[in-house]
mmCIF file of C-alpha atoms and ligand atoms in Angstrom:
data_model
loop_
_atom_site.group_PDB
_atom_site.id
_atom_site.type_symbol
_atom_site.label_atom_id
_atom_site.label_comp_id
_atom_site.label_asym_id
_atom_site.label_seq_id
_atom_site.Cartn_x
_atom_site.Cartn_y
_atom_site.Cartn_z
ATOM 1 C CA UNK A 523 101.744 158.573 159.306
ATOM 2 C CA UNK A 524 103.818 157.266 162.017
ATOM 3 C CA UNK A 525 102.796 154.364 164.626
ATOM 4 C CA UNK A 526 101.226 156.800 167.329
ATOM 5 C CA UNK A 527 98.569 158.072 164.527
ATOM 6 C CA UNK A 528 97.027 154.783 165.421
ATOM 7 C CA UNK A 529 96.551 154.938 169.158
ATOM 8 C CA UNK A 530 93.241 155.315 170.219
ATOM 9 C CA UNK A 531 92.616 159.382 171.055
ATOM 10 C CA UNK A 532 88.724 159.512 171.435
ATOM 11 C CA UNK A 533 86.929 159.124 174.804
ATOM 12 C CA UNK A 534 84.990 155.577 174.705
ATOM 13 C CA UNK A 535 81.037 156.340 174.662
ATOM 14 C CA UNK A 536 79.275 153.694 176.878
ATOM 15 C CA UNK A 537 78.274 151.204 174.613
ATOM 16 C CA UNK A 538 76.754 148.079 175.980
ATOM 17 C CA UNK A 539 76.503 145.499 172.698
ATOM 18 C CA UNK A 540 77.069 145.445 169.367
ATOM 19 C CA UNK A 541 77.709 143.953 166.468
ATOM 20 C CA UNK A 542 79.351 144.465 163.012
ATOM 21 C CA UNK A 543 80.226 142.529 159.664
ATOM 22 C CA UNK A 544 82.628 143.010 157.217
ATOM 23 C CA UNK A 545 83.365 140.835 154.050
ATOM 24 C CA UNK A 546 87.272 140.948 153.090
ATOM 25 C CA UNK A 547 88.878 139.219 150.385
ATOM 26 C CA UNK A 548 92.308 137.339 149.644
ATOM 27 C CA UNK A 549 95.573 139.049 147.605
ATOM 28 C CA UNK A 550 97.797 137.470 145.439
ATOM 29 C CA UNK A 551 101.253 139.264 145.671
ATOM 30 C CA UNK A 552 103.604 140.132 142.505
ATOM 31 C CA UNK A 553 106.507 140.963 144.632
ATOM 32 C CA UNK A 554 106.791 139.083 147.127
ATOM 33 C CA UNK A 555 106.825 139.448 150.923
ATOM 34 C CA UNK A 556 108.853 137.102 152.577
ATOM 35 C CA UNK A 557 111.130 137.884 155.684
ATOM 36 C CA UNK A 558 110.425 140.738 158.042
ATOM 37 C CA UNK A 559 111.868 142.684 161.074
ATOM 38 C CA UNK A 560 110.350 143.171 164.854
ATOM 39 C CA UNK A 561 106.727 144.021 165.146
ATOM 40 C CA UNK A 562 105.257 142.822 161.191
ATOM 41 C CA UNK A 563 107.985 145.321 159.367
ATOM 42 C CA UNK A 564 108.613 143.829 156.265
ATOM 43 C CA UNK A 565 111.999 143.355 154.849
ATOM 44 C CA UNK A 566 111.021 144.510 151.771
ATOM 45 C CA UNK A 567 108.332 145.864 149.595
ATOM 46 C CA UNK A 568 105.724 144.226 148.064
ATOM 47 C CA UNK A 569 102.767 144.463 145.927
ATOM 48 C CA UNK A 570 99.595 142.618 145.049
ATOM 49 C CA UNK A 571 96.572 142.010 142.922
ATOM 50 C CA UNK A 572 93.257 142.228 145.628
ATOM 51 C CA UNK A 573 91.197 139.200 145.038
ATOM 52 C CA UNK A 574 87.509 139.075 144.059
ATOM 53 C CA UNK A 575 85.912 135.910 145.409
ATOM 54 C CA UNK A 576 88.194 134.412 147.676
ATOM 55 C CA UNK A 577 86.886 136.193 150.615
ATOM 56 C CA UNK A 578 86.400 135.592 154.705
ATOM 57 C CA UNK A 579 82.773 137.134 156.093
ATOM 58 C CA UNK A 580 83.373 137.845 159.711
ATOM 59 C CA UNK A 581 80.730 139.071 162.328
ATOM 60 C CA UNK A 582 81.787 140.230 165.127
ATOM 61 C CA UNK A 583 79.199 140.769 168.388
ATOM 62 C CA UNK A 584 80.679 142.750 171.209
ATOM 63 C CA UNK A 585 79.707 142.818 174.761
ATOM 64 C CA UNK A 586 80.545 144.509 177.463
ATOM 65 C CA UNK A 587 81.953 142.528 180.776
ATOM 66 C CA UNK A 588 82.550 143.889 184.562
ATOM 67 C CA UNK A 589 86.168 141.947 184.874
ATOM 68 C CA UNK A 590 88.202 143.079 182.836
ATOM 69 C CA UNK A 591 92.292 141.372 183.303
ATOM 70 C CA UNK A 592 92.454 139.480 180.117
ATOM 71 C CA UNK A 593 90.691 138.962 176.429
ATOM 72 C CA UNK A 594 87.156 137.252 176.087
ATOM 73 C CA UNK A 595 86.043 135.985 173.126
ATOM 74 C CA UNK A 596 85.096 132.824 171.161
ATOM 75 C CA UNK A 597 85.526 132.092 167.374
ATOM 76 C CA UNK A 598 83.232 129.829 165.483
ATOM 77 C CA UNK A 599 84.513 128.607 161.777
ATOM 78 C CA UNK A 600 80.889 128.062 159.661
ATOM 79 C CA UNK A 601 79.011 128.016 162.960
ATOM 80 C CA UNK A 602 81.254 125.359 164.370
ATOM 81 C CA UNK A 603 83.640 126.349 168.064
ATOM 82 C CA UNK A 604 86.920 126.777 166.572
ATOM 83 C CA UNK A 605 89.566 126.278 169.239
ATOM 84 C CA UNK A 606 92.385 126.113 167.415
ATOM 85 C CA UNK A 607 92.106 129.799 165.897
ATOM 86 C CA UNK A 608 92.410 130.584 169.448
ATOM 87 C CA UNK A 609 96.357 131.243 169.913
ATOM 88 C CA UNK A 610 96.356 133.199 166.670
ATOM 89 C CA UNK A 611 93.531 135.789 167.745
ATOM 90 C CA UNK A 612 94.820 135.921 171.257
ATOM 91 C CA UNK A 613 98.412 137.032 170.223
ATOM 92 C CA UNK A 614 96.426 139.162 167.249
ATOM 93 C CA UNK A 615 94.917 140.729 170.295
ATOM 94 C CA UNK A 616 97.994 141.270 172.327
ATOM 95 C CA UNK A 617 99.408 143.370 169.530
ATOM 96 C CA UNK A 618 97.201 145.566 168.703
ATOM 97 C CA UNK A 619 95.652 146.246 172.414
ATOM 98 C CA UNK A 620 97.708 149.274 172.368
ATOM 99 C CA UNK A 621 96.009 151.020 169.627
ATOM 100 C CA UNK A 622 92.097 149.482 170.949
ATOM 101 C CA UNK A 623 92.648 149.724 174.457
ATOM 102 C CA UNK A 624 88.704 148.777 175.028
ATOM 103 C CA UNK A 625 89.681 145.220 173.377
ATOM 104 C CA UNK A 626 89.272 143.794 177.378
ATOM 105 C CA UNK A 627 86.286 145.468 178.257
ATOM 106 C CA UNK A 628 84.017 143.428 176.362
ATOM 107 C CA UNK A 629 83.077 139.628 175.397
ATOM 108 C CA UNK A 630 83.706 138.768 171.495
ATOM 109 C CA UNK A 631 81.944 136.530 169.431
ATOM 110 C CA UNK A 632 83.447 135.997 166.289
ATOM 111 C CA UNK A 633 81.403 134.471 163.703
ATOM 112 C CA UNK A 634 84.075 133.418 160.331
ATOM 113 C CA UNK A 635 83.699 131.947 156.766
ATOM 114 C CA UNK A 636 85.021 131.465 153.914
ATOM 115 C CA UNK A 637 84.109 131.403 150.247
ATOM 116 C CA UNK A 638 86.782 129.145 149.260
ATOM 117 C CA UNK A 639 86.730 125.251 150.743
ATOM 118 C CA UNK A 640 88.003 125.062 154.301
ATOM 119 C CA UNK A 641 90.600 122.839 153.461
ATOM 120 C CA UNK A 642 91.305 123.928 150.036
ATOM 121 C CA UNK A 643 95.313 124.751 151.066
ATOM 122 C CA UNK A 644 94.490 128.677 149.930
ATOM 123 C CA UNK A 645 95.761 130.991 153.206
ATOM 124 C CA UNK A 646 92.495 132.071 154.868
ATOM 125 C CA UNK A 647 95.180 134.432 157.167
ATOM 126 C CA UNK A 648 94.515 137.604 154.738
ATOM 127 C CA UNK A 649 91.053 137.651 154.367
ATOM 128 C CA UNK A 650 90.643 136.663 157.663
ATOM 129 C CA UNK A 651 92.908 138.766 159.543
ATOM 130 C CA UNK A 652 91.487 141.921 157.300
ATOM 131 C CA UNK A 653 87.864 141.199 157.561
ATOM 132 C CA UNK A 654 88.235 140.790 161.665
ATOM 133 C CA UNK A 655 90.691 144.151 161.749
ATOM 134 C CA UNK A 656 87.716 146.039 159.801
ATOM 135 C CA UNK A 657 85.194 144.744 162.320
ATOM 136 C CA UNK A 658 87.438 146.388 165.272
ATOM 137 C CA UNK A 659 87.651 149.491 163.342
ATOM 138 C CA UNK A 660 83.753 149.475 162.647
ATOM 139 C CA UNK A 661 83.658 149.366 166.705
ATOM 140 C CA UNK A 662 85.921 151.996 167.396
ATOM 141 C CA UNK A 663 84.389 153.804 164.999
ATOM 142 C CA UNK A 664 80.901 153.116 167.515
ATOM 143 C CA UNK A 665 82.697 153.621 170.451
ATOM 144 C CA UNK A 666 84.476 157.089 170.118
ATOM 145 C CA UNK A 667 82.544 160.135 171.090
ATOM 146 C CA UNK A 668 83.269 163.206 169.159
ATOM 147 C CA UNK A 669 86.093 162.243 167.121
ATOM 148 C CA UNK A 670 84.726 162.315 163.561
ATOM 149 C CA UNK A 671 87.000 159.668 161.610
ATOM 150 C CA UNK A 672 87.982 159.831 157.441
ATOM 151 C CA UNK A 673 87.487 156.588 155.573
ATOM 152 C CA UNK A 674 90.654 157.122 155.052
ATOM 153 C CA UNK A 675 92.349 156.976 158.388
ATOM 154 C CA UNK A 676 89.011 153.903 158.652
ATOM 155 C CA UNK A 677 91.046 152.176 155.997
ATOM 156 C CA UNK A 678 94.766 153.054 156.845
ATOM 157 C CA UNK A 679 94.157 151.686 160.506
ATOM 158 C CA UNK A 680 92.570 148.422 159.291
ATOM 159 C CA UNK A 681 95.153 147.565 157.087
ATOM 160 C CA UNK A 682 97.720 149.001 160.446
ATOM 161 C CA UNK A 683 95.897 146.346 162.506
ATOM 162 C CA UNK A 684 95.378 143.778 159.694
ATOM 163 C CA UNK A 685 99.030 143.789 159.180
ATOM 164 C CA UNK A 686 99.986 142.911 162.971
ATOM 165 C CA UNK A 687 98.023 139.500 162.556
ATOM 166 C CA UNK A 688 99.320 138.620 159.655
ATOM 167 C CA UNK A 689 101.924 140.783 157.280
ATOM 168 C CA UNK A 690 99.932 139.939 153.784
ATOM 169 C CA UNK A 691 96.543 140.707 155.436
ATOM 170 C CA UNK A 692 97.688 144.844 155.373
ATOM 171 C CA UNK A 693 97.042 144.350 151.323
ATOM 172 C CA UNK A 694 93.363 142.940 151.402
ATOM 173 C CA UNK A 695 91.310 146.329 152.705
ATOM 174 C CA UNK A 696 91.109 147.869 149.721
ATOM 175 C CA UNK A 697 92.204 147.181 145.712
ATOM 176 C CA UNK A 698 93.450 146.609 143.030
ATOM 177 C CA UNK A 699 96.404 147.083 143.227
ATOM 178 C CA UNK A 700 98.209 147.280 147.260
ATOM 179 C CA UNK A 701 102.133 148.226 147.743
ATOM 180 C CA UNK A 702 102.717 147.578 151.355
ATOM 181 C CA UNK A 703 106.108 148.336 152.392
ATOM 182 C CA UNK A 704 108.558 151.845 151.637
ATOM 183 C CA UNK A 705 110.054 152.138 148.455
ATOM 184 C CA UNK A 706 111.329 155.093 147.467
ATOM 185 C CA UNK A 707 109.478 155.564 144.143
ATOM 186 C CA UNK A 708 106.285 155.310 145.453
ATOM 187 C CA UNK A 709 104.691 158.082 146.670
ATOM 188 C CA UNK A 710 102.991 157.576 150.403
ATOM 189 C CA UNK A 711 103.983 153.680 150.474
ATOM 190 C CA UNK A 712 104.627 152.767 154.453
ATOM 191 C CA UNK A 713 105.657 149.650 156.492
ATOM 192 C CA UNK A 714 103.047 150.426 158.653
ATOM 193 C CA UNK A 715 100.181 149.543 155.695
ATOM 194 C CA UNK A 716 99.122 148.927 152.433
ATOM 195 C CA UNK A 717 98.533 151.761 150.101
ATOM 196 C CA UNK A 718 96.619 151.659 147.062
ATOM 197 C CA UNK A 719 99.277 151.731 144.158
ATOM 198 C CA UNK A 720 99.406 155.593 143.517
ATOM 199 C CA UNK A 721 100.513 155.796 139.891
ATOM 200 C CA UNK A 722 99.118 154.650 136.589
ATOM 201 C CA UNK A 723 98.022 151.196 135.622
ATOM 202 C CA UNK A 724 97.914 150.531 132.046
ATOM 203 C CA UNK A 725 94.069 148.867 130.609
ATOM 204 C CA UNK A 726 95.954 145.169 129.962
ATOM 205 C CA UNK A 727 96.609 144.732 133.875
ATOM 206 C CA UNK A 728 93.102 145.961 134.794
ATOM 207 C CA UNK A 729 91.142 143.120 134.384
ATOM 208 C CA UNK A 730 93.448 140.245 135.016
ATOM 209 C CA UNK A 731 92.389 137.032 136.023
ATOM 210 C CA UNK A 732 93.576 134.649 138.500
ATOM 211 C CA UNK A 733 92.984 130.796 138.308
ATOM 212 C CA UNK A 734 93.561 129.193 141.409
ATOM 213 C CA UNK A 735 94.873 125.129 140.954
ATOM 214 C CA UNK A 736 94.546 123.393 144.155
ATOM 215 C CA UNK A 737 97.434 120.943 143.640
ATOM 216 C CA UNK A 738 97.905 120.715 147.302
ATOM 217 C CA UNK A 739 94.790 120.760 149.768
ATOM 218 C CA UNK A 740 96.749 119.796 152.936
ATOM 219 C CA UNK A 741 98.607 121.686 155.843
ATOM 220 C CA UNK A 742 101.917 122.890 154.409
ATOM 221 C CA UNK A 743 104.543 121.475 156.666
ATOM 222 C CA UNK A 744 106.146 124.481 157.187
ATOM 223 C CA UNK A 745 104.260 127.807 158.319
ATOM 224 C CA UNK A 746 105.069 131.386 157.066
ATOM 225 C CA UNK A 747 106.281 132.361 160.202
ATOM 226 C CA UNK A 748 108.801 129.964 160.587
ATOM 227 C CA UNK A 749 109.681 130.986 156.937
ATOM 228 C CA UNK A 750 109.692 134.304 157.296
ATOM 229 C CA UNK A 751 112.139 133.711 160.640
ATOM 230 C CA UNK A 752 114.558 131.622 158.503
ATOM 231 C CA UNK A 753 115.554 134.486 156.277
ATOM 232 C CA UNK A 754 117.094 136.164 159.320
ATOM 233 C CA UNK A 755 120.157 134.436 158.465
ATOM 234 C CA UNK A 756 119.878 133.391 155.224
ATOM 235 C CA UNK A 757 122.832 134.211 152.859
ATOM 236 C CA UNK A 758 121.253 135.519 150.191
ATOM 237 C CA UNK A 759 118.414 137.543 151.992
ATOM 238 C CA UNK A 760 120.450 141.193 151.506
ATOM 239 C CA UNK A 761 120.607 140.479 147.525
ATOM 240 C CA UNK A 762 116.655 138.544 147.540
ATOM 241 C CA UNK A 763 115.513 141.751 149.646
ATOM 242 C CA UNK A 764 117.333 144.906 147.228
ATOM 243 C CA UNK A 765 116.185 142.282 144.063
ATOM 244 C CA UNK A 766 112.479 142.471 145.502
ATOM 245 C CA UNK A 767 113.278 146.640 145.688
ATOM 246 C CA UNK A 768 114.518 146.800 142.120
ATOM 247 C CA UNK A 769 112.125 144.340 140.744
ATOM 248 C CA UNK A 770 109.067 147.267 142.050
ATOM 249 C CA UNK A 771 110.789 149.664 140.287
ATOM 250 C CA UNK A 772 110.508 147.304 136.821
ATOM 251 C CA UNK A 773 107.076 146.640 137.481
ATOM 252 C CA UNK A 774 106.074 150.462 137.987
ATOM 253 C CA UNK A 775 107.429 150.700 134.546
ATOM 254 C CA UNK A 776 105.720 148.099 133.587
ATOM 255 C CA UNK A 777 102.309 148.872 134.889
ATOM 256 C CA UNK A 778 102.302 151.676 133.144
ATOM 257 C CA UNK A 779 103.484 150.419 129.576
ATOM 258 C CA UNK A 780 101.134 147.736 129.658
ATOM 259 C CA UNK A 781 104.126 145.900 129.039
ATOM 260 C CA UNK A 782 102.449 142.115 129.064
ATOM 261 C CA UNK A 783 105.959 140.288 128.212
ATOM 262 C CA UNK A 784 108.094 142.364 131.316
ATOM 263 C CA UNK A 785 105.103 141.734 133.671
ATOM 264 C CA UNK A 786 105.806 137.910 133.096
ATOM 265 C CA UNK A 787 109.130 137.852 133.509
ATOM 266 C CA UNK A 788 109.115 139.823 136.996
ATOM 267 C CA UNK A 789 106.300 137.943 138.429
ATOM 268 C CA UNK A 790 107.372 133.882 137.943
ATOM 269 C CA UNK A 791 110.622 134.777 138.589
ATOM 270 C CA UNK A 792 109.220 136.257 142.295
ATOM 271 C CA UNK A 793 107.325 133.466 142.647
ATOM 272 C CA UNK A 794 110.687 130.920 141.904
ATOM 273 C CA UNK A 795 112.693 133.358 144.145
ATOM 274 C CA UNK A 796 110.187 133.310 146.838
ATOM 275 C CA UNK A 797 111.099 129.166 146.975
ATOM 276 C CA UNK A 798 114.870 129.354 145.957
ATOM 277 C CA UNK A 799 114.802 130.907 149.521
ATOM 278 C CA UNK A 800 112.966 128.369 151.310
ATOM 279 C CA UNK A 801 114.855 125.714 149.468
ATOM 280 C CA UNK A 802 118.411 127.983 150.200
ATOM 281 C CA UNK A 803 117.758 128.461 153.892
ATOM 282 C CA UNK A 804 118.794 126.381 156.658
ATOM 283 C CA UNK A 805 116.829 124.072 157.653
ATOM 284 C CA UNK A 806 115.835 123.758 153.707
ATOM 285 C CA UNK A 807 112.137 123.194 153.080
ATOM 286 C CA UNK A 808 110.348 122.447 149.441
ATOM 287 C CA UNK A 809 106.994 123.674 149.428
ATOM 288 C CA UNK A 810 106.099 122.762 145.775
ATOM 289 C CA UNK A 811 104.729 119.208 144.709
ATOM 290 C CA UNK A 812 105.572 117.552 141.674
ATOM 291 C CA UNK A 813 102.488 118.589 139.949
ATOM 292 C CA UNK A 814 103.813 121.885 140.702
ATOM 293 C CA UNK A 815 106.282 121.794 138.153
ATOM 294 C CA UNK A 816 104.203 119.616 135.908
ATOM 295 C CA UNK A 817 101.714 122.894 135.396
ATOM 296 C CA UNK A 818 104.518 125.155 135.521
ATOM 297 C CA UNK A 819 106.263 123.522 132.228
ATOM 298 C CA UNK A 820 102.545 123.027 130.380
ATOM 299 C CA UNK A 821 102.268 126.635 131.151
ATOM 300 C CA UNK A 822 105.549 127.392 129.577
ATOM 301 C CA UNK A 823 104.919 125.338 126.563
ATOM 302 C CA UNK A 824 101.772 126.835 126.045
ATOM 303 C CA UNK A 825 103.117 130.157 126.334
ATOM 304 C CA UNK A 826 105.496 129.555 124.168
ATOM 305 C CA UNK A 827 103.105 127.673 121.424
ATOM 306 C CA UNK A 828 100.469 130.221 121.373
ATOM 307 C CA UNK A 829 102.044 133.125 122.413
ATOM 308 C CA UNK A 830 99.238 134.537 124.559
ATOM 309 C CA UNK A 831 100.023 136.347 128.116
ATOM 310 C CA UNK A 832 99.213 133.691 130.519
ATOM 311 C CA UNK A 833 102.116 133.010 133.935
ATOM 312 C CA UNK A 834 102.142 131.593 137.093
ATOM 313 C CA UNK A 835 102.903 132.631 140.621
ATOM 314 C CA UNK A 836 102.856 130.969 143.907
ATOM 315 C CA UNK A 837 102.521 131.632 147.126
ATOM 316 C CA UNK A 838 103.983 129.758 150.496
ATOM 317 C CA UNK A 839 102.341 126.380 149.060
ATOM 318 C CA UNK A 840 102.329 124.026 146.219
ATOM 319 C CA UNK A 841 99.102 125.716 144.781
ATOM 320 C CA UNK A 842 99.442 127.493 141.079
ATOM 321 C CA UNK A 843 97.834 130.922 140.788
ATOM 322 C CA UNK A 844 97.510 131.290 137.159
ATOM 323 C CA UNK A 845 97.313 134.811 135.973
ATOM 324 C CA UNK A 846 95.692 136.213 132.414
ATOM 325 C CA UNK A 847 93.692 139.368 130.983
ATOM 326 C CA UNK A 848 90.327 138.615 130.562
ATOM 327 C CA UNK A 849 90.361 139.091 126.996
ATOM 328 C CA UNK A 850 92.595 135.708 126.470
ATOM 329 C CA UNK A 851 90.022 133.957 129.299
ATOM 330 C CA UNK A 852 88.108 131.570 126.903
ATOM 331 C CA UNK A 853 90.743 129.684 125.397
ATOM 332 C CA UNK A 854 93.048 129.964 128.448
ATOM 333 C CA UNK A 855 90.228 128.674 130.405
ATOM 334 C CA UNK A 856 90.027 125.929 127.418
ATOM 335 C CA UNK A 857 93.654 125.000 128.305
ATOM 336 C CA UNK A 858 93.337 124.992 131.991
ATOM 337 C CA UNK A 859 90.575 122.673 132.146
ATOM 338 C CA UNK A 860 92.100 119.974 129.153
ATOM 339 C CA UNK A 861 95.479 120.372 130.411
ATOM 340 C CA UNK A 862 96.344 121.498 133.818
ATOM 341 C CA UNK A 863 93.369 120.342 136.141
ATOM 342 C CA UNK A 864 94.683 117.024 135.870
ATOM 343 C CA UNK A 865 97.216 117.852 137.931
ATOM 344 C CA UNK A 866 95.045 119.491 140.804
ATOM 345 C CA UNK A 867 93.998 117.373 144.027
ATOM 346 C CA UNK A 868 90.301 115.978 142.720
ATOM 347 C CA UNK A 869 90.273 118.291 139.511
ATOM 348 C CA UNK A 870 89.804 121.239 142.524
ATOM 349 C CA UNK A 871 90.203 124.877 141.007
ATOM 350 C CA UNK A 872 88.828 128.570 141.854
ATOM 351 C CA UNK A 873 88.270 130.842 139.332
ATOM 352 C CA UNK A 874 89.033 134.624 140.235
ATOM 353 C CA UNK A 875 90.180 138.258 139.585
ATOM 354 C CA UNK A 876 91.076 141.407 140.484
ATOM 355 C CA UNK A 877 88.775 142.927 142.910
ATOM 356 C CA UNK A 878 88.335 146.188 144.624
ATOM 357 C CA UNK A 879 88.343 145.327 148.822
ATOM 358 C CA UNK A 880 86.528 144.536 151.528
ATOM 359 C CA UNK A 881 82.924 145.088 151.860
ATOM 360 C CA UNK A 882 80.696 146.318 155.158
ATOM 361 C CA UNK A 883 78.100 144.165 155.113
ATOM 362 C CA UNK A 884 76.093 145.242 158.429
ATOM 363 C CA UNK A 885 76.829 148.016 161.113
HETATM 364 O O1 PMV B 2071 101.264 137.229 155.562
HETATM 365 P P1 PMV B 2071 102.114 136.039 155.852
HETATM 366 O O2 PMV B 2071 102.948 136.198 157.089
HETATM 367 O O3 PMV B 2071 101.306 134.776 155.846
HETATM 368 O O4 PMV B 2071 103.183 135.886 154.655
HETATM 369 C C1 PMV B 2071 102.785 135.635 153.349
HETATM 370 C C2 PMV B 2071 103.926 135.648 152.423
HETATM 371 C C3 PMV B 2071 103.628 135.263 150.978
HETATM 372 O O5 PMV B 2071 102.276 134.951 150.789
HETATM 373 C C4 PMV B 2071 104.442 134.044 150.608
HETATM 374 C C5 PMV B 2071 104.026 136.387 150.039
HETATM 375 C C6 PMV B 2071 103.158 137.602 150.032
HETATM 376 O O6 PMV B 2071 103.711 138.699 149.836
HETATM 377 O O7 PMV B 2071 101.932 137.466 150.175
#
């Protein structure tokens, strides 16, 4: 698929109103995504676990207008006006108005909430961005007369559109495992959007859980944009991006193997190179908190005292996903909640797992 598969080619059938819902969840990645090239092309590959419960629910009610020169639409956050989403959607808008070209013929409303607490310092920009590029898609699917359309073109050109508002929202349409990003072992992977992982996932990685420790509830002080910007001349981004290349290759092998010990290994040390690089570029930033590092250690000493599979990753904040197979959940669960909630802003933690995608929940 190249970009101009994704430009609108049906005629638009006269539809006055509408309105559509779609339910879209978070991703953690394993590789990690973190600098990227004109128009959302990533820098490198990456791949992710889809979420199960961290999810956005977006409706969005269309109507049509008589003018017709720029973008209508208001967004309301748990039934509340929400003006300062606005910039966000209207630039999301700008970018993909080329592939919706109907996106200023009508009058949005865009209804938005989230499972997880509002201020809980967990990115809302994946499920978000997905659930609203799935609502789009559920209207052009409305709006074009004859063209019949595959679920999955339906899910290759939400996760296209998902990935122009924000780069990590390409890898929340469908699960359980997304590469978004070429890479030269895996079959049909594309900058353009998220593919499910084509090749063979051993039973240890299929029912992995992910333990969420809100250490950090406030606004990080620096965004992922401006992070992703700073790697543009960062010294080590050449090595960081071919180590992110090689270290998809180990994982495919290890995905396969069920190989519990070499899925460790690649995934904390992503998560510590993801922050060497904001701490290594210039201006320097340090996302993690103390209590970062406090859970990271227990986590290492309990590792290496029990000798059961549990790591950590992070993403662009000082929060601790904690990662396990379900079969080691009870006492891991037993050790998160004596040990390492201490360390989370008002004992705050969300329990989740693997999941399988978004989720139409009205046409
Ligand atoms: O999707 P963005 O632009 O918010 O970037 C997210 C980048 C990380 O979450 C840090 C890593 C990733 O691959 O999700």
């Amino acid at each position: 698929m190249i970009e101009q598969d994704f430009k609108f080619k049906g005629v638009c059938k006269n539809v006055e109103k509408g309105s559509v819902a779609w339910s879209s969840p978070s991703n953690i990645a394993l590789v990690k995504y973190w600098g990227k090239k004109e128009n959302q092309i990533p820098a490198n590959p990456s791949i992710s676990f889809t979420l199960n419960h961290c999810k956005t629910t977006t409706t969005l009610t269309f109507a049509k207008r008589h003018t017709s020169n720029d973008f209508s639409f208001e967004i309301f956050l748990d039934g509340a006006l929400e003006e300062n989403f606005k910039p966000k959607i209207e630039s999301f808008f700008k970018r993909i108005e080329n592939y919706l070209p109907f996106l200023k013929d009508y009058h949005f409303k865009i209804e938005t909430s989230n499972s997880f607490p509002h201020s809980s310092g967990i990115a809302s920009s994946a499920s978000g961005m997905s659930a609203l590029a799935l609502c789009l898609m559920s209207m052009e699917k409305d709006l074009s007369d004859g063209l019949k359309m595959t679920d999955d073109y339906f899910n290759m050109k939400a996760s296209f559109l998902a990935r122009l508002g924000s780069g990590s929202a390409c890898r929340s349409i469908e699960g359980d495992v997304i590469v978004w990003g070429t890479h030269s072992e895996i079959k049909g992977s594309s900058n353009l959007f998220g593919i499910k992982y084509p090749n063979e996932i051993h039973d240890n990685f299929k029912d992995y859980q992910d333990t969420i420790l809100l250490v950090d509830k406030g606004e990080k002080q620096v965004s992922s944009t401006v992070g992703h910007d700073l790697m543009h001349n960062h010294p080590f981004a050449q090595e960081r991006f071919k180590q992110a290349d090689v270290n998809l290759s180990k994982l495919k092998a290890i995905l396969k193997a069920g190989d519990l010990k070499g899925f460790i290994e690649i995934v904390e040390s992503e998560a510590l190179t993801l922050h060497a690089m904001m701490m290594t570029s210039l201006p320097y930033f340090i996302l993690m908190k103390p209590n970062t590092l406090e859970i990271i250690n227990k986590i290492w000493k309990f590792r290496a005292e029990m000798d059961l599979p549990i790591c950590f990753t992070l993403d662009a904040g000082a929060n601790v996903h904690v990662l396990y197979p379900k079969k080691n959940a009870k006492i891991i669960l037993e050790f998160i909640q004596n040990e390492l909630v201490a360390y989370c802003q008002n004992q705050h933690y969300i329990c989740d797992q693997v999941g399988f995608g978004a989720c139409k929940i009205k046409e």
